[in-house]
mmCIF file of C-alpha atoms in Angstrom:
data_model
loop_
_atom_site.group_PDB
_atom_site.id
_atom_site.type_symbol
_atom_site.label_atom_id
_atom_site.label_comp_id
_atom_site.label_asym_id
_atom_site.label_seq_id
_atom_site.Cartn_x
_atom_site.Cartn_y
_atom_site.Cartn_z
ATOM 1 C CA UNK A 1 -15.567 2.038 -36.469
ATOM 2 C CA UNK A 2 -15.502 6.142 -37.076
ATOM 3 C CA UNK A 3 -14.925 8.349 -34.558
ATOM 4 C CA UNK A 4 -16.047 5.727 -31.808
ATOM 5 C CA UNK A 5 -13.436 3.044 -32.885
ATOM 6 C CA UNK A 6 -10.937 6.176 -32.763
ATOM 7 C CA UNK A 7 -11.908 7.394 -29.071
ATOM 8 C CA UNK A 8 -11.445 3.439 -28.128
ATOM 9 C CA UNK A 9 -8.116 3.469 -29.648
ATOM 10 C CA UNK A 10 -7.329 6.324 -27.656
ATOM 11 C CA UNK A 11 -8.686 4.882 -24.455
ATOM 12 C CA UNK A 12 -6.143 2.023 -25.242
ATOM 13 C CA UNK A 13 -3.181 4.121 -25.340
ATOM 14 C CA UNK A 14 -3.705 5.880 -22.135
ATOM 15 C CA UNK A 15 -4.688 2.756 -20.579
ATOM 16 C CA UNK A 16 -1.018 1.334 -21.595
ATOM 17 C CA UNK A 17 0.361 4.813 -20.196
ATOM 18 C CA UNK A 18 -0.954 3.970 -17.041
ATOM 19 C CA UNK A 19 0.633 0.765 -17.058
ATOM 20 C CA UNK A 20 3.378 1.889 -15.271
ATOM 21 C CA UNK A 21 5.775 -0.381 -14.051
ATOM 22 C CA UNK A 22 8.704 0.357 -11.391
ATOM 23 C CA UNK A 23 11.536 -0.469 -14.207
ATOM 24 C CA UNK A 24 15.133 -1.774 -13.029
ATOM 25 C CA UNK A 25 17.089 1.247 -15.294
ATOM 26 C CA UNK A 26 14.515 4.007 -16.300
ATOM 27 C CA UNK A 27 16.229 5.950 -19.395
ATOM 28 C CA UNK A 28 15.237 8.837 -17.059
ATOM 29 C CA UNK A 29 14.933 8.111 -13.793
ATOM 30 C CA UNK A 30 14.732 10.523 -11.459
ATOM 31 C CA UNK A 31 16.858 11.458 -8.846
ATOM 32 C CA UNK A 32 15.548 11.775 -4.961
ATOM 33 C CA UNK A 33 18.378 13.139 -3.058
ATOM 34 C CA UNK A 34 17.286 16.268 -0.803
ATOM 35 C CA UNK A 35 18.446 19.248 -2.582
ATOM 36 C CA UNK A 36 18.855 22.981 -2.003
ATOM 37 C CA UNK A 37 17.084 23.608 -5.180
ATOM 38 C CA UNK A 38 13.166 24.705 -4.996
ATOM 39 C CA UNK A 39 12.398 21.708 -7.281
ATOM 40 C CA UNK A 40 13.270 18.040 -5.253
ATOM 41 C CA UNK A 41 13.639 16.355 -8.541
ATOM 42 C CA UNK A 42 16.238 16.014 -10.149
ATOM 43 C CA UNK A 43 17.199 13.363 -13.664
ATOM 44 C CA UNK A 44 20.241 11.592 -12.672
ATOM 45 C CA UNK A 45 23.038 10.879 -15.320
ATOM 46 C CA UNK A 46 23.421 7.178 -17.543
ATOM 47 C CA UNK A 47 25.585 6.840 -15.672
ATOM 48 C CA UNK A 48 24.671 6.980 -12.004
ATOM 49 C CA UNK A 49 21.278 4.838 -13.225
ATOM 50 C CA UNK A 50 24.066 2.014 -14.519
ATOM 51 C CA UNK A 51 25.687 2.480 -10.778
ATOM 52 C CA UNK A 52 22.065 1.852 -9.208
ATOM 53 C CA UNK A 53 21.696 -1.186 -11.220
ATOM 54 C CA UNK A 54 24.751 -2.636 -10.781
ATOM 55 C CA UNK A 55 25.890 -2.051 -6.820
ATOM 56 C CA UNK A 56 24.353 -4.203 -3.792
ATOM 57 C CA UNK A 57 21.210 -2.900 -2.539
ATOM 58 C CA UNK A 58 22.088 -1.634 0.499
ATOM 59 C CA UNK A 59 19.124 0.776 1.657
ATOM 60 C CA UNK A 60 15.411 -0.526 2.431
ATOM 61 C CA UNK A 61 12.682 1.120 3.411
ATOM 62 C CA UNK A 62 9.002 -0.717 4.807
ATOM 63 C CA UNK A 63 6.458 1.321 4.456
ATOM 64 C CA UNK A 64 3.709 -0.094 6.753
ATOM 65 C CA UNK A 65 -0.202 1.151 7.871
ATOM 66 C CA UNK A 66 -0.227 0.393 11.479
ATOM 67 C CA UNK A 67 1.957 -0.304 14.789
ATOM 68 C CA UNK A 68 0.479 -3.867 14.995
ATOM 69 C CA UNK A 69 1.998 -4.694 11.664
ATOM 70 C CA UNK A 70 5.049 -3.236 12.604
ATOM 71 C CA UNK A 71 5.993 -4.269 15.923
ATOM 72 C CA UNK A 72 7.103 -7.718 15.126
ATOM 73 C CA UNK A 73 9.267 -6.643 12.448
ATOM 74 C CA UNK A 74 10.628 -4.185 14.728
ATOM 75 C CA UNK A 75 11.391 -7.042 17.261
ATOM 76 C CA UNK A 76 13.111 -9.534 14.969
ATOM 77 C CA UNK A 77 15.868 -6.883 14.223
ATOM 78 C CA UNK A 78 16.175 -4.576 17.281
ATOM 79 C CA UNK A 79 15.175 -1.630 15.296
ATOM 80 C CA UNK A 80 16.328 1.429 17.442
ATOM 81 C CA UNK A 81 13.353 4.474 16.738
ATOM 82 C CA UNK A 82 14.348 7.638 15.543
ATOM 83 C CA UNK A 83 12.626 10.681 17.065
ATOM 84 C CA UNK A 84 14.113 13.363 15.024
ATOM 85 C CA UNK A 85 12.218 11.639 11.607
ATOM 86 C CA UNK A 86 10.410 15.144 11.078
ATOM 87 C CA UNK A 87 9.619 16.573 14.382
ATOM 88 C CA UNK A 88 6.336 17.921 14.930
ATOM 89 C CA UNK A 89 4.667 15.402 12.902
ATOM 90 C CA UNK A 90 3.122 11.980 13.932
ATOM 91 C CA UNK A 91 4.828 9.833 11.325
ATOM 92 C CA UNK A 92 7.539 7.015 13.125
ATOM 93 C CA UNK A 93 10.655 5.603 12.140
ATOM 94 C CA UNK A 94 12.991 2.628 13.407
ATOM 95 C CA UNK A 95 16.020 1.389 11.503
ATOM 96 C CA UNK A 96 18.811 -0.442 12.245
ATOM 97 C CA UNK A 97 20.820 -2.926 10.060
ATOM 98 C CA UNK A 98 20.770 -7.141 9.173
ATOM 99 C CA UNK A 99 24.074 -7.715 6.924
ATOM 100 C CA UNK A 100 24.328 -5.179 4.662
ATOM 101 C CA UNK A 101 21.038 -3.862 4.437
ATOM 102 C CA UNK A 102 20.300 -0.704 6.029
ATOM 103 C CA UNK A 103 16.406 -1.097 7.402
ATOM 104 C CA UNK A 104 13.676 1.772 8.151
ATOM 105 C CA UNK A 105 10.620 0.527 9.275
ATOM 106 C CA UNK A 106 7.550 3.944 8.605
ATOM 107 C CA UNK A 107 4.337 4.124 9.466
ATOM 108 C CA UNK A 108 2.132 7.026 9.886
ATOM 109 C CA UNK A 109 2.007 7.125 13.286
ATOM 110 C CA UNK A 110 -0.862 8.208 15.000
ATOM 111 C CA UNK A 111 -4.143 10.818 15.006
ATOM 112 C CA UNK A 112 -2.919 13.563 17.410
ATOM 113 C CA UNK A 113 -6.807 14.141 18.399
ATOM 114 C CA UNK A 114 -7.884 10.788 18.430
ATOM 115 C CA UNK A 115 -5.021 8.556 19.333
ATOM 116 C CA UNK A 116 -5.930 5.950 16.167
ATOM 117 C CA UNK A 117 -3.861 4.572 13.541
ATOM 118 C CA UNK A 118 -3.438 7.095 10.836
ATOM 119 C CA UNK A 119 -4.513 4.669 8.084
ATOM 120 C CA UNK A 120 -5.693 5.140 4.439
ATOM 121 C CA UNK A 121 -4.289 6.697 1.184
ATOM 122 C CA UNK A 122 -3.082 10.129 2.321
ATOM 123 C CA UNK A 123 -0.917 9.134 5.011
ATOM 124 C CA UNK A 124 0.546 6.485 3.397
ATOM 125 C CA UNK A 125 1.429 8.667 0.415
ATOM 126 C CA UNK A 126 2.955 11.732 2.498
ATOM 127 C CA UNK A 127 5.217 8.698 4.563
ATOM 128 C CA UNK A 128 6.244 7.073 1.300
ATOM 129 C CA UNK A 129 7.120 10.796 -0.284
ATOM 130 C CA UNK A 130 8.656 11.751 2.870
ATOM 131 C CA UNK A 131 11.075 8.342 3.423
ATOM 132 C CA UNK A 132 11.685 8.423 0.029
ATOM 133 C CA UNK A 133 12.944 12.693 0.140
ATOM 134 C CA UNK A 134 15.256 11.661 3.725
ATOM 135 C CA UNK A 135 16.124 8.124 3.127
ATOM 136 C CA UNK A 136 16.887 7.571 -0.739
ATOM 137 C CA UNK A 137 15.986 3.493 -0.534
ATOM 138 C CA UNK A 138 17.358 1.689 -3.114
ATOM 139 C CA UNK A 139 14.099 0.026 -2.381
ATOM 140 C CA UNK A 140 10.617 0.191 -0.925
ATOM 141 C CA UNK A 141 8.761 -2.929 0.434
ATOM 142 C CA UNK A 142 5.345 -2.396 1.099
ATOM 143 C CA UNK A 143 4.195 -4.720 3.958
ATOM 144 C CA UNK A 144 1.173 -5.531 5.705
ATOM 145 C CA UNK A 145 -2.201 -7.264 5.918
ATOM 146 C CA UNK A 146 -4.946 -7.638 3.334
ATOM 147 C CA UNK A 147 -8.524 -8.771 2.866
ATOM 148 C CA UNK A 148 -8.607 -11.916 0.370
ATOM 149 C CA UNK A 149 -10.733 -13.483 -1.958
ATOM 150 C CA UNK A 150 -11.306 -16.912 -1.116
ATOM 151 C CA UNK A 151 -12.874 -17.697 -3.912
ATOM 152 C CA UNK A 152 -9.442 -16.590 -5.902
ATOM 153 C CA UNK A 153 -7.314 -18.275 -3.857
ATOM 154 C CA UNK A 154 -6.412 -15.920 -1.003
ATOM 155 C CA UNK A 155 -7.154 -17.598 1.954
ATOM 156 C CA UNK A 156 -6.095 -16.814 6.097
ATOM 157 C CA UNK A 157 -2.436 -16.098 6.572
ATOM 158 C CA UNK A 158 -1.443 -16.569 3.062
ATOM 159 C CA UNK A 159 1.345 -14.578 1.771
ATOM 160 C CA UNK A 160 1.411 -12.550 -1.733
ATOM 161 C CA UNK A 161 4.246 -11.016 -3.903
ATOM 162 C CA UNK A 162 1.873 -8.554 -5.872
ATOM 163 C CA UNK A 163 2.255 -8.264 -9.138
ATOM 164 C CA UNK A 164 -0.200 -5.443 -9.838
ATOM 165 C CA UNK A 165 -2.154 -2.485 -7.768
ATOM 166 C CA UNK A 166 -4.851 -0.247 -8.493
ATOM 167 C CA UNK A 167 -7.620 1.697 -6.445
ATOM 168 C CA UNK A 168 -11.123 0.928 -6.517
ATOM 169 C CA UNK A 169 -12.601 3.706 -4.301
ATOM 170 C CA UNK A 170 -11.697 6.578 -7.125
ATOM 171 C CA UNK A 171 -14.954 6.496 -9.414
ATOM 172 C CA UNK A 172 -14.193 8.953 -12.354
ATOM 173 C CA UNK A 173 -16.907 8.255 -15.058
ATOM 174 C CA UNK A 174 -15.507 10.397 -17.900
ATOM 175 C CA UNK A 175 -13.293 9.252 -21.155
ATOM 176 C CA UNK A 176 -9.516 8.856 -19.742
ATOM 177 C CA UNK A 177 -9.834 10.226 -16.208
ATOM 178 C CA UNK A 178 -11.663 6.953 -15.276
ATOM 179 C CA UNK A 179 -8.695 5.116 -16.113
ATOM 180 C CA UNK A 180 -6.289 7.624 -14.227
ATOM 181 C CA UNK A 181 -8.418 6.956 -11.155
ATOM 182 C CA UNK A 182 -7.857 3.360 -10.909
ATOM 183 C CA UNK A 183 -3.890 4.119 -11.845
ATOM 184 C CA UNK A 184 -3.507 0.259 -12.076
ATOM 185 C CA UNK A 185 0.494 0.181 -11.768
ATOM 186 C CA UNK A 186 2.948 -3.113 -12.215
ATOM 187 C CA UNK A 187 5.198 -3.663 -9.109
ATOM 188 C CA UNK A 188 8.516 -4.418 -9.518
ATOM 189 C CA UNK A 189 9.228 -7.742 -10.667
ATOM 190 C CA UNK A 190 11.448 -10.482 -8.400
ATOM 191 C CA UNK A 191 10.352 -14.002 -10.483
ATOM 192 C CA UNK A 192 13.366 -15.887 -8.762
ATOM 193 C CA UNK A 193 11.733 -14.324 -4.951
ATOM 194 C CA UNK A 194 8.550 -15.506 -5.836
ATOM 195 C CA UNK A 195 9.730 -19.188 -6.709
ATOM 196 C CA UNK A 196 12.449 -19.514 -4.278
ATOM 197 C CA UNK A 197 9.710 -19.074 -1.269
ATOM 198 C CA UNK A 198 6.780 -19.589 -2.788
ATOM 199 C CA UNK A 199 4.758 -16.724 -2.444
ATOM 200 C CA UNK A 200 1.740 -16.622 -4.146
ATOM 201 C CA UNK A 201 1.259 -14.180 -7.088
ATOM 202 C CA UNK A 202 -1.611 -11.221 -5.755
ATOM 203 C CA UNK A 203 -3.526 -8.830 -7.541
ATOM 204 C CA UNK A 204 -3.942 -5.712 -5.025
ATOM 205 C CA UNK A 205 -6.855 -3.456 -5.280
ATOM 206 C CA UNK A 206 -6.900 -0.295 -2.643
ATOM 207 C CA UNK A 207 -9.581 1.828 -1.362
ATOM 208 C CA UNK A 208 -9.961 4.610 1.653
ATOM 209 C CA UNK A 209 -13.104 2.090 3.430
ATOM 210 C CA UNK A 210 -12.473 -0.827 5.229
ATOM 211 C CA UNK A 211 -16.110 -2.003 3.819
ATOM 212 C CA UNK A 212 -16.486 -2.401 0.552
ATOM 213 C CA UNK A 213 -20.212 -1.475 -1.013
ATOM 214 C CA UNK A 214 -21.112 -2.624 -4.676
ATOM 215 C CA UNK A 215 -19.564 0.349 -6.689
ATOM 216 C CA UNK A 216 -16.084 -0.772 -4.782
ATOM 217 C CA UNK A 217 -17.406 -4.742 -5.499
ATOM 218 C CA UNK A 218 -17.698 -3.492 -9.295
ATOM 219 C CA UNK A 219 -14.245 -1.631 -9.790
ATOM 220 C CA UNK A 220 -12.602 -4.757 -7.446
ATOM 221 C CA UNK A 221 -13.699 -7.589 -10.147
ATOM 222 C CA UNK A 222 -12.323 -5.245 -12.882
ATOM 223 C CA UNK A 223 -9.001 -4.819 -11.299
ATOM 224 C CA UNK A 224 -9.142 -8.729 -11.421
ATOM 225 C CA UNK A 225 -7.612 -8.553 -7.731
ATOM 226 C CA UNK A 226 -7.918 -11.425 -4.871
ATOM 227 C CA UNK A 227 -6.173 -8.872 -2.802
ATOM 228 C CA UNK A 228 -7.455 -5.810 -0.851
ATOM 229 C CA UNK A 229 -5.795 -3.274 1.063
ATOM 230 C CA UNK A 230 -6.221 0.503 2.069
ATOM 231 C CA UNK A 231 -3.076 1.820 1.273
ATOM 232 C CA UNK A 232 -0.931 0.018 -1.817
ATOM 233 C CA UNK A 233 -1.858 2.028 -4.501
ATOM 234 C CA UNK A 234 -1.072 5.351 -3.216
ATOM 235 C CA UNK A 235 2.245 3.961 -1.916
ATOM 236 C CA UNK A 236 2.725 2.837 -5.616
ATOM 237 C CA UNK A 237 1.569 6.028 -7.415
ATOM 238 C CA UNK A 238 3.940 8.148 -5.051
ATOM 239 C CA UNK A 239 7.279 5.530 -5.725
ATOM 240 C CA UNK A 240 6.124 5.656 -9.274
ATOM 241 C CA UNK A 241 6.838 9.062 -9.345
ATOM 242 C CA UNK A 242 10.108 9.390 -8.121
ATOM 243 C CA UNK A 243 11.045 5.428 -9.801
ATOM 244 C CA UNK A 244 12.230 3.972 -6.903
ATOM 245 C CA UNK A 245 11.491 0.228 -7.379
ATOM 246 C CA UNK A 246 8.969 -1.316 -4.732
ATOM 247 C CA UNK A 247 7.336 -4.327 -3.927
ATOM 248 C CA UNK A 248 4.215 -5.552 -1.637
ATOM 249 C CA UNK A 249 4.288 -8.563 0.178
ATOM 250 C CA UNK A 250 0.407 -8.834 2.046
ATOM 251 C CA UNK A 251 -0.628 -11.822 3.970
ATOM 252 C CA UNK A 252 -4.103 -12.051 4.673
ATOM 253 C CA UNK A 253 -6.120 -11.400 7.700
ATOM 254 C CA UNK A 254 -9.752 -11.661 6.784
ATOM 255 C CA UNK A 255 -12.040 -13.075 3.928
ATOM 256 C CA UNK A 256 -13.981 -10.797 2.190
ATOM 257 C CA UNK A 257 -16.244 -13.798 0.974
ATOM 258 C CA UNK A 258 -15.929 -16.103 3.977
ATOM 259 C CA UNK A 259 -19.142 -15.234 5.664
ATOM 260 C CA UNK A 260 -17.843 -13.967 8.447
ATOM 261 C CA UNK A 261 -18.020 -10.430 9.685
ATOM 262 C CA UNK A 262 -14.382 -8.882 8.209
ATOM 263 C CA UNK A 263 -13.533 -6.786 11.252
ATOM 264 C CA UNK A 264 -14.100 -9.030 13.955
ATOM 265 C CA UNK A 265 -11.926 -12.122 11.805
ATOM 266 C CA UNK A 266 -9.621 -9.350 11.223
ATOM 267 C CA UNK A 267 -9.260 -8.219 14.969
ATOM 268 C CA UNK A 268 -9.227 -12.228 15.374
ATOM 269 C CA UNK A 269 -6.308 -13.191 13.081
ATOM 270 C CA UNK A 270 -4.028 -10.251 13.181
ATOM 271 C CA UNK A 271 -1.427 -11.869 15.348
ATOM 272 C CA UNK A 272 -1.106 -15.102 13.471
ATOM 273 C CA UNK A 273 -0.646 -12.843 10.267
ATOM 274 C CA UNK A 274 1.532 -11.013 11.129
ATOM 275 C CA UNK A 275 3.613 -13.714 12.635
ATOM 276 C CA UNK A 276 3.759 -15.410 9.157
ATOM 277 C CA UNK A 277 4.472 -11.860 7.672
ATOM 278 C CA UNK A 278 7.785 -11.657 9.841
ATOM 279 C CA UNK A 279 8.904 -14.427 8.797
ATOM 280 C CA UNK A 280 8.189 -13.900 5.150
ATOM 281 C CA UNK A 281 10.046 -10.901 5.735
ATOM 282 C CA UNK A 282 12.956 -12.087 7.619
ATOM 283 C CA UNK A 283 13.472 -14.659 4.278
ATOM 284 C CA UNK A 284 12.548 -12.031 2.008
ATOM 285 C CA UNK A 285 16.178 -9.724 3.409
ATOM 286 C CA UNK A 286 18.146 -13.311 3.246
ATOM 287 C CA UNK A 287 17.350 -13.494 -0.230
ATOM 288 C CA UNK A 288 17.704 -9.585 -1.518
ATOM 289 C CA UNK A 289 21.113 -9.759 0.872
ATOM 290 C CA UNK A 290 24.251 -8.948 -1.050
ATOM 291 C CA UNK A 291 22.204 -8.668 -4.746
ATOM 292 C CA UNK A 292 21.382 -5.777 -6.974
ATOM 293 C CA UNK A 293 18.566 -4.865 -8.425
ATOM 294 C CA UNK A 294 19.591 -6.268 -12.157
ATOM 295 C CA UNK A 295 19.819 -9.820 -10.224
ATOM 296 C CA UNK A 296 16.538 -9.865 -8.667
ATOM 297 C CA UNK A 297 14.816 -9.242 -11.828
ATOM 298 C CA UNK A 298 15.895 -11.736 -14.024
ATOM 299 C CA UNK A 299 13.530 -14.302 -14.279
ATOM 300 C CA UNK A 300 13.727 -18.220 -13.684
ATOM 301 C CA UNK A 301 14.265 -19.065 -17.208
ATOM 302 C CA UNK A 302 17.033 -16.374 -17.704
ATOM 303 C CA UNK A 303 19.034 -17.614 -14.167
ATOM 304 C CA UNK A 304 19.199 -21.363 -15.211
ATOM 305 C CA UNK A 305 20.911 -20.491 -18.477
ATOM 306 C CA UNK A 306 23.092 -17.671 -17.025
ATOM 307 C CA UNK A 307 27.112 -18.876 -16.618
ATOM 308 C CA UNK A 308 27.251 -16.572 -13.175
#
């Protein structure tokens, strides 16, 4: 072994350090409310991170790539827009409430030179910062379409809870900084969501292309993922960050391995996605309605033998 069995170890432990996962009560979680202070985080008490555990979830925010994926979301619950979300800069919000859940529906908006859909890993990061500095969401859902693998299951308007994300595009061949480019992160786990509408379990990898060339192929079979998208990861790194729990429901719009050219089956599916999307979504709030976090993590097993 030597000193190569000791650099492997080492590898091993900052591989589990990257394995980050969006934890129900972090023993220092981090506080997101705006503040006057030059610093915007700030370590909340024991006892405010029992209080987050323990009370309804009452604020959601979507964080979502385009307009098309948004729109019929927007529909189903008369989201009203809200032009004063930082002035001056493309990035859109609607919200509204459905029970108790406040909703705010982001997306980047568009390119202010070329009218397009300001897709990809930077926007989606600054939104997801941004929402997460105005809005403090008790939680962040992710939503939107994918490329799948139909050789791992993920076939044309099927819908994934993902259990995992990492990027693909971020090639960083030296010892430790290859594993902080893929920052494969855990998503925050809802076990009884998953059974109760059965959503099938995704592995999401993200990259800045909406073609994927070899190198991308490579890093995509080692991230294990039937999923594909160009904007989960960076969503996940920033919520990891400031630990606000999120999850990523994708339903997929093209096959990677179907044969067919992706963009035009992508163009040609959109609608029926995202029709099964809204309603995934629309059961999704019935079911997080009226719970706290520390209820939607317990697992199957754990909810049969509970006396509640």
């Amino acid at each position: 072994m030597g000193e190569a069995g000791g650099r492997e170890r080492e590898r091993e432990r900052e591989s589990n350090e990257l394995e980050l996962s969006f934890f129900l009560c972090p023993s220092s979680r981090f506080d997101h409310r705006p503040s006057s202070s030059m610093s915007p985080l700030h370590v909340t008490s024991s006892v405010d991170q029992k209080d987050d555990c323990e009370r309804p979830i009452s604020t959601i925010v979507f964080i979502i790539a385009m307009d098309a994926e948004a729109l019929p979301i927007l529909k189903r619950f008369n989201l009203a827009e809200d032009s004063a979300f930082f002035p001056g800069l493309p990035w859109i919000r609607y919200h509204g409430f459905y029970k108790d859940l406040q909703l705010n529906v982001i997306w980047p908006g568009k390119d202010l030179a070329l009218g397009v859909n300001n897709i990809g890993t930077i926007p989606a990061a600054l939104v997801t910062y941004a929402s997460i500095q105005a809005l403090k969401p008790d939680l962040i859902i992710n939503a939107g379409t994918a490329g799948g693998y139909v050789s791992k299951g993920a076939n044309i308007e099927d819908v994934f809870l993902v259990s995992s994300v990492a990027f693909h595009h971020r090639r960083i061949p030296l010892p430790g900084r290859d594993l902080y480019a893929i920052g494969r992160r855990q998503s925050f786990s809802m076990p009884l969501l998953s059974t109760e509408l059965q959503l099938k379990d995704g592995a999401l990898s993200t990259g800045d292309s909406f073609d994927i060339c070899p190198p991308d192929e490579a890093f995509i079979t080692a991230n294990n993922a039937n999923l594909v998208d160009m904007e989960g990861a960076a969503v996940a790194y920033v919520a990891g960050l400031l630990n606000v729990p999120t999850i990523f429901l994708k339903v997929v719009s093209n096959a990677i391995d179907g044969g067919e050219p992706s963009v035009e089956e992508f163009h040609q599916n959109l609608a029926v996605a995202m029709s099964t999307l809204d309603q995934t979504v629309a059961e999704v709030l019935d079911f997080i309605s009226g719970k706290c976090l520390s209820e939607l993590s317990i697992s199957e097993t754990s909810s049969l033998g509970s006396t509640r």
